[in-house]
């Protein structure tokens, strides 16, 4: 057990373990601060001699962006963006993201329902109330 603790402390010190978090099923909370989550695909022009990293760094610096990934395929970045409502997320895209110098296009997907997150299946309030249907 002590070996495991030592490894964990070393991984934390070396930056391999960055932190710990709880997976929260927001649908079951009565008090919801963040109401809207969106996945945004971003097409960018990489900066000369710097690639995608500097552009990504500017984008993930916005507080609305909770995650940022470099992708293969038609789009270069995938962002997870959170806001109070559709207007907040839309305003972020229109006023902050799209006008950026190296951004060439975006596609926004609003998340309607979460079924599974971080390998955990999320139950909804609706599922608790549904009656079984038999034929």
PDB file of C-alpha atoms in Angstrom:
ATOM      1  CA  UNK A   1       0.000   0.000   0.000  1.00  0.00           C
ATOM      2  CA  UNK A   2       2.865   2.364   0.819  1.00  0.00           C
ATOM      3  CA  UNK A   3       4.313   1.731  -2.668  1.00  0.00           C
ATOM      4  CA  UNK A   4       1.047   2.869  -4.224  1.00  0.00           C
ATOM      5  CA  UNK A   5       0.990   6.037  -2.105  1.00  0.00           C
ATOM      6  CA  UNK A   6       4.581   6.838  -3.121  1.00  0.00           C
ATOM      7  CA  UNK A   7       3.729   6.365  -6.812  1.00  0.00           C
ATOM      8  CA  UNK A   8       0.683   8.600  -6.504  1.00  0.00           C
ATOM      9  CA  UNK A   9       2.701  11.344  -4.769  1.00  0.00           C
ATOM     10  CA  UNK A  10       5.381  11.086  -7.485  1.00  0.00           C
ATOM     11  CA  UNK A  11       2.760  11.250 -10.270  1.00  0.00           C
ATOM     12  CA  UNK A  12       1.188  14.301  -8.631  1.00  0.00           C
ATOM     13  CA  UNK A  13       4.591  16.001  -8.277  1.00  0.00           C
ATOM     14  CA  UNK A  14       5.563  15.210 -11.880  1.00  0.00           C
ATOM     15  CA  UNK A  15       2.264  16.512 -13.247  1.00  0.00           C
ATOM     16  CA  UNK A  16       1.086  13.123 -14.472  1.00  0.00           C
ATOM     17  CA  UNK A  17      -1.903  13.230 -12.108  1.00  0.00           C
ATOM     18  CA  UNK A  18      -3.324  16.719 -12.547  1.00  0.00           C
ATOM     19  CA  UNK A  19      -6.219  16.510 -10.129  1.00  0.00           C
ATOM     20  CA  UNK A  20      -9.267  14.647  -8.956  1.00  0.00           C
ATOM     21  CA  UNK A  21     -12.907  15.367  -9.698  1.00  0.00           C
ATOM     22  CA  UNK A  22     -16.378  14.080  -9.085  1.00  0.00           C
ATOM     23  CA  UNK A  23     -18.675  13.138 -11.969  1.00  0.00           C
ATOM     24  CA  UNK A  24     -21.902  15.034 -11.275  1.00  0.00           C
ATOM     25  CA  UNK A  25     -25.253  14.213 -12.832  1.00  0.00           C
ATOM     26  CA  UNK A  26     -26.503  17.794 -13.218  1.00  0.00           C
ATOM     27  CA  UNK A  27     -29.898  16.606 -14.412  1.00  0.00           C
ATOM     28  CA  UNK A  28     -30.679  15.388 -10.899  1.00  0.00           C
ATOM     29  CA  UNK A  29     -29.717  18.707  -9.278  1.00  0.00           C
ATOM     30  CA  UNK A  30     -32.472  21.197  -8.539  1.00  0.00           C
ATOM     31  CA  UNK A  31     -30.092  24.177  -8.566  1.00  0.00           C
ATOM     32  CA  UNK A  32     -28.385  24.286 -11.957  1.00  0.00           C
ATOM     33  CA  UNK A  33     -25.839  27.014 -12.612  1.00  0.00           C
ATOM     34  CA  UNK A  34     -24.650  25.764 -15.991  1.00  0.00           C
ATOM     35  CA  UNK A  35     -27.667  25.055 -18.138  1.00  0.00           C
ATOM     36  CA  UNK A  36     -26.151  24.642 -21.616  1.00  0.00           C
ATOM     37  CA  UNK A  37     -23.174  22.682 -22.881  1.00  0.00           C
ATOM     38  CA  UNK A  38     -22.057  22.683 -26.506  1.00  0.00           C
ATOM     39  CA  UNK A  39     -19.464  20.894 -28.593  1.00  0.00           C
ATOM     40  CA  UNK A  40     -17.895  23.292 -31.070  1.00  0.00           C
ATOM     41  CA  UNK A  41     -15.785  22.149 -33.996  1.00  0.00           C
ATOM     42  CA  UNK A  42     -13.288  24.818 -35.049  1.00  0.00           C
ATOM     43  CA  UNK A  43     -11.366  25.080 -38.301  1.00  0.00           C
ATOM     44  CA  UNK A  44      -8.201  27.132 -37.860  1.00  0.00           C
ATOM     45  CA  UNK A  45      -5.159  28.199 -39.827  1.00  0.00           C
ATOM     46  CA  UNK A  46      -2.045  27.176 -37.888  1.00  0.00           C
ATOM     47  CA  UNK A  47       0.492  29.908 -37.172  1.00  0.00           C
ATOM     48  CA  UNK A  48       3.792  29.769 -39.014  1.00  0.00           C
ATOM     49  CA  UNK A  49       6.474  27.977 -36.971  1.00  0.00           C
ATOM     50  CA  UNK A  50       4.013  27.561 -34.062  1.00  0.00           C
ATOM     51  CA  UNK A  51       1.394  25.205 -35.507  1.00  0.00           C
ATOM     52  CA  UNK A  52      -1.943  24.826 -33.777  1.00  0.00           C
ATOM     53  CA  UNK A  53      -0.681  25.217 -30.218  1.00  0.00           C
ATOM     54  CA  UNK A  54      -0.686  29.025 -29.914  1.00  0.00           C
ATOM     55  CA  UNK A  55      -4.145  29.369 -31.469  1.00  0.00           C
ATOM     56  CA  UNK A  56      -5.480  26.588 -29.230  1.00  0.00           C
ATOM     57  CA  UNK A  57      -3.901  28.279 -26.201  1.00  0.00           C
ATOM     58  CA  UNK A  58      -5.719  31.543 -26.935  1.00  0.00           C
ATOM     59  CA  UNK A  59      -9.002  29.700 -27.408  1.00  0.00           C
ATOM     60  CA  UNK A  60      -8.824  27.489 -24.308  1.00  0.00           C
ATOM     61  CA  UNK A  61      -7.967  30.570 -22.259  1.00  0.00           C
ATOM     62  CA  UNK A  62     -11.592  31.723 -22.451  1.00  0.00           C
ATOM     63  CA  UNK A  63     -13.519  30.828 -19.276  1.00  0.00           C
ATOM     64  CA  UNK A  64     -16.426  29.434 -21.335  1.00  0.00           C
ATOM     65  CA  UNK A  65     -14.150  26.705 -22.761  1.00  0.00           C
ATOM     66  CA  UNK A  66     -13.990  23.748 -20.377  1.00  0.00           C
ATOM     67  CA  UNK A  67     -12.107  21.383 -22.729  1.00  0.00           C
ATOM     68  CA  UNK A  68     -10.123  21.730 -25.959  1.00  0.00           C
ATOM     69  CA  UNK A  69      -8.864  18.898 -28.180  1.00  0.00           C
ATOM     70  CA  UNK A  70      -6.798  18.780 -31.395  1.00  0.00           C
ATOM     71  CA  UNK A  71      -8.576  16.579 -33.960  1.00  0.00           C
ATOM     72  CA  UNK A  72      -7.908  14.815 -37.212  1.00  0.00           C
ATOM     73  CA  UNK A  73     -10.455  15.251 -40.005  1.00  0.00           C
ATOM     74  CA  UNK A  74     -12.346  18.226 -41.368  1.00  0.00           C
ATOM     75  CA  UNK A  75     -12.000  20.384 -38.260  1.00  0.00           C
ATOM     76  CA  UNK A  76      -8.899  21.069 -36.206  1.00  0.00           C
ATOM     77  CA  UNK A  77     -10.182  21.647 -32.676  1.00  0.00           C
ATOM     78  CA  UNK A  78     -13.088  20.348 -30.633  1.00  0.00           C
ATOM     79  CA  UNK A  79     -14.211  22.586 -27.781  1.00  0.00           C
ATOM     80  CA  UNK A  80     -16.547  21.875 -24.907  1.00  0.00           C
ATOM     81  CA  UNK A  81     -18.209  25.173 -24.012  1.00  0.00           C
ATOM     82  CA  UNK A  82     -20.578  25.866 -21.120  1.00  0.00           C
ATOM     83  CA  UNK A  83     -22.946  28.759 -20.503  1.00  0.00           C
ATOM     84  CA  UNK A  84     -26.083  29.787 -18.663  1.00  0.00           C
ATOM     85  CA  UNK A  85     -28.262  29.597 -21.765  1.00  0.00           C
ATOM     86  CA  UNK A  86     -28.196  29.282 -25.571  1.00  0.00           C
ATOM     87  CA  UNK A  87     -27.678  33.020 -25.949  1.00  0.00           C
ATOM     88  CA  UNK A  88     -24.544  32.967 -23.765  1.00  0.00           C
ATOM     89  CA  UNK A  89     -22.938  30.200 -25.827  1.00  0.00           C
ATOM     90  CA  UNK A  90     -24.064  31.778 -29.108  1.00  0.00           C
ATOM     91  CA  UNK A  91     -22.619  35.130 -28.046  1.00  0.00           C
ATOM     92  CA  UNK A  92     -19.314  33.448 -27.177  1.00  0.00           C
ATOM     93  CA  UNK A  93     -19.121  31.946 -30.674  1.00  0.00           C
ATOM     94  CA  UNK A  94     -20.211  35.139 -32.463  1.00  0.00           C
ATOM     95  CA  UNK A  95     -18.280  37.708 -30.435  1.00  0.00           C
ATOM     96  CA  UNK A  96     -15.174  35.914 -29.181  1.00  0.00           C
ATOM     97  CA  UNK A  97     -14.430  32.748 -31.150  1.00  0.00           C
ATOM     98  CA  UNK A  98     -15.427  33.401 -34.770  1.00  0.00           C
ATOM     99  CA  UNK A  99     -13.772  36.835 -35.069  1.00  0.00           C
ATOM    100  CA  UNK A 100     -10.358  35.480 -34.002  1.00  0.00           C
ATOM    101  CA  UNK A 101      -7.666  35.972 -36.627  1.00  0.00           C
ATOM    102  CA  UNK A 102      -6.825  32.312 -37.252  1.00  0.00           C
ATOM    103  CA  UNK A 103     -10.369  30.893 -36.954  1.00  0.00           C
ATOM    104  CA  UNK A 104     -11.783  29.956 -40.383  1.00  0.00           C
ATOM    105  CA  UNK A 105     -15.053  28.298 -39.388  1.00  0.00           C
ATOM    106  CA  UNK A 106     -17.079  26.765 -36.595  1.00  0.00           C
ATOM    107  CA  UNK A 107     -19.888  24.247 -36.189  1.00  0.00           C
ATOM    108  CA  UNK A 108     -21.809  24.263 -32.911  1.00  0.00           C
ATOM    109  CA  UNK A 109     -23.622  21.228 -31.505  1.00  0.00           C
ATOM    110  CA  UNK A 110     -25.756  21.850 -28.411  1.00  0.00           C
ATOM    111  CA  UNK A 111     -25.913  18.852 -26.079  1.00  0.00           C
ATOM    112  CA  UNK A 112     -29.507  17.846 -25.435  1.00  0.00           C
ATOM    113  CA  UNK A 113     -29.020  14.962 -23.021  1.00  0.00           C
ATOM    114  CA  UNK A 114     -26.104  13.132 -21.438  1.00  0.00           C
ATOM    115  CA  UNK A 115     -26.330   9.365 -21.192  1.00  0.00           C
ATOM    116  CA  UNK A 116     -22.787   8.526 -20.106  1.00  0.00           C
ATOM    117  CA  UNK A 117     -19.783  10.547 -18.896  1.00  0.00           C
ATOM    118  CA  UNK A 118     -16.315   9.343 -17.920  1.00  0.00           C
ATOM    119  CA  UNK A 119     -17.493   5.698 -18.149  1.00  0.00           C
ATOM    120  CA  UNK A 120     -20.407   6.363 -15.786  1.00  0.00           C
ATOM    121  CA  UNK A 121     -24.000   5.879 -16.932  1.00  0.00           C
ATOM    122  CA  UNK A 122     -26.192   8.797 -15.900  1.00  0.00           C
ATOM    123  CA  UNK A 123     -29.807   8.225 -14.883  1.00  0.00           C
ATOM    124  CA  UNK A 124     -32.389  10.936 -15.497  1.00  0.00           C
ATOM    125  CA  UNK A 125     -35.382  11.996 -13.428  1.00  0.00           C
ATOM    126  CA  UNK A 126     -37.644  10.885 -16.289  1.00  0.00           C
ATOM    127  CA  UNK A 127     -36.330   7.314 -16.087  1.00  0.00           C
ATOM    128  CA  UNK A 128     -37.348   7.072 -12.445  1.00  0.00           C
ATOM    129  CA  UNK A 129     -40.987   7.952 -13.283  1.00  0.00           C
ATOM    130  CA  UNK A 130     -41.473   5.856 -16.428  1.00  0.00           C
ATOM    131  CA  UNK A 131     -43.730   2.847 -16.307  1.00  0.00           C
ATOM    132  CA  UNK A 132     -42.686  -0.402 -17.884  1.00  0.00           C
ATOM    133  CA  UNK A 133     -44.515  -1.147 -21.119  1.00  0.00           C
ATOM    134  CA  UNK A 134     -45.291  -4.717 -22.012  1.00  0.00           C
ATOM    135  CA  UNK A 135     -46.866  -6.121 -25.163  1.00  0.00           C
TER     136      UNK A 135
END
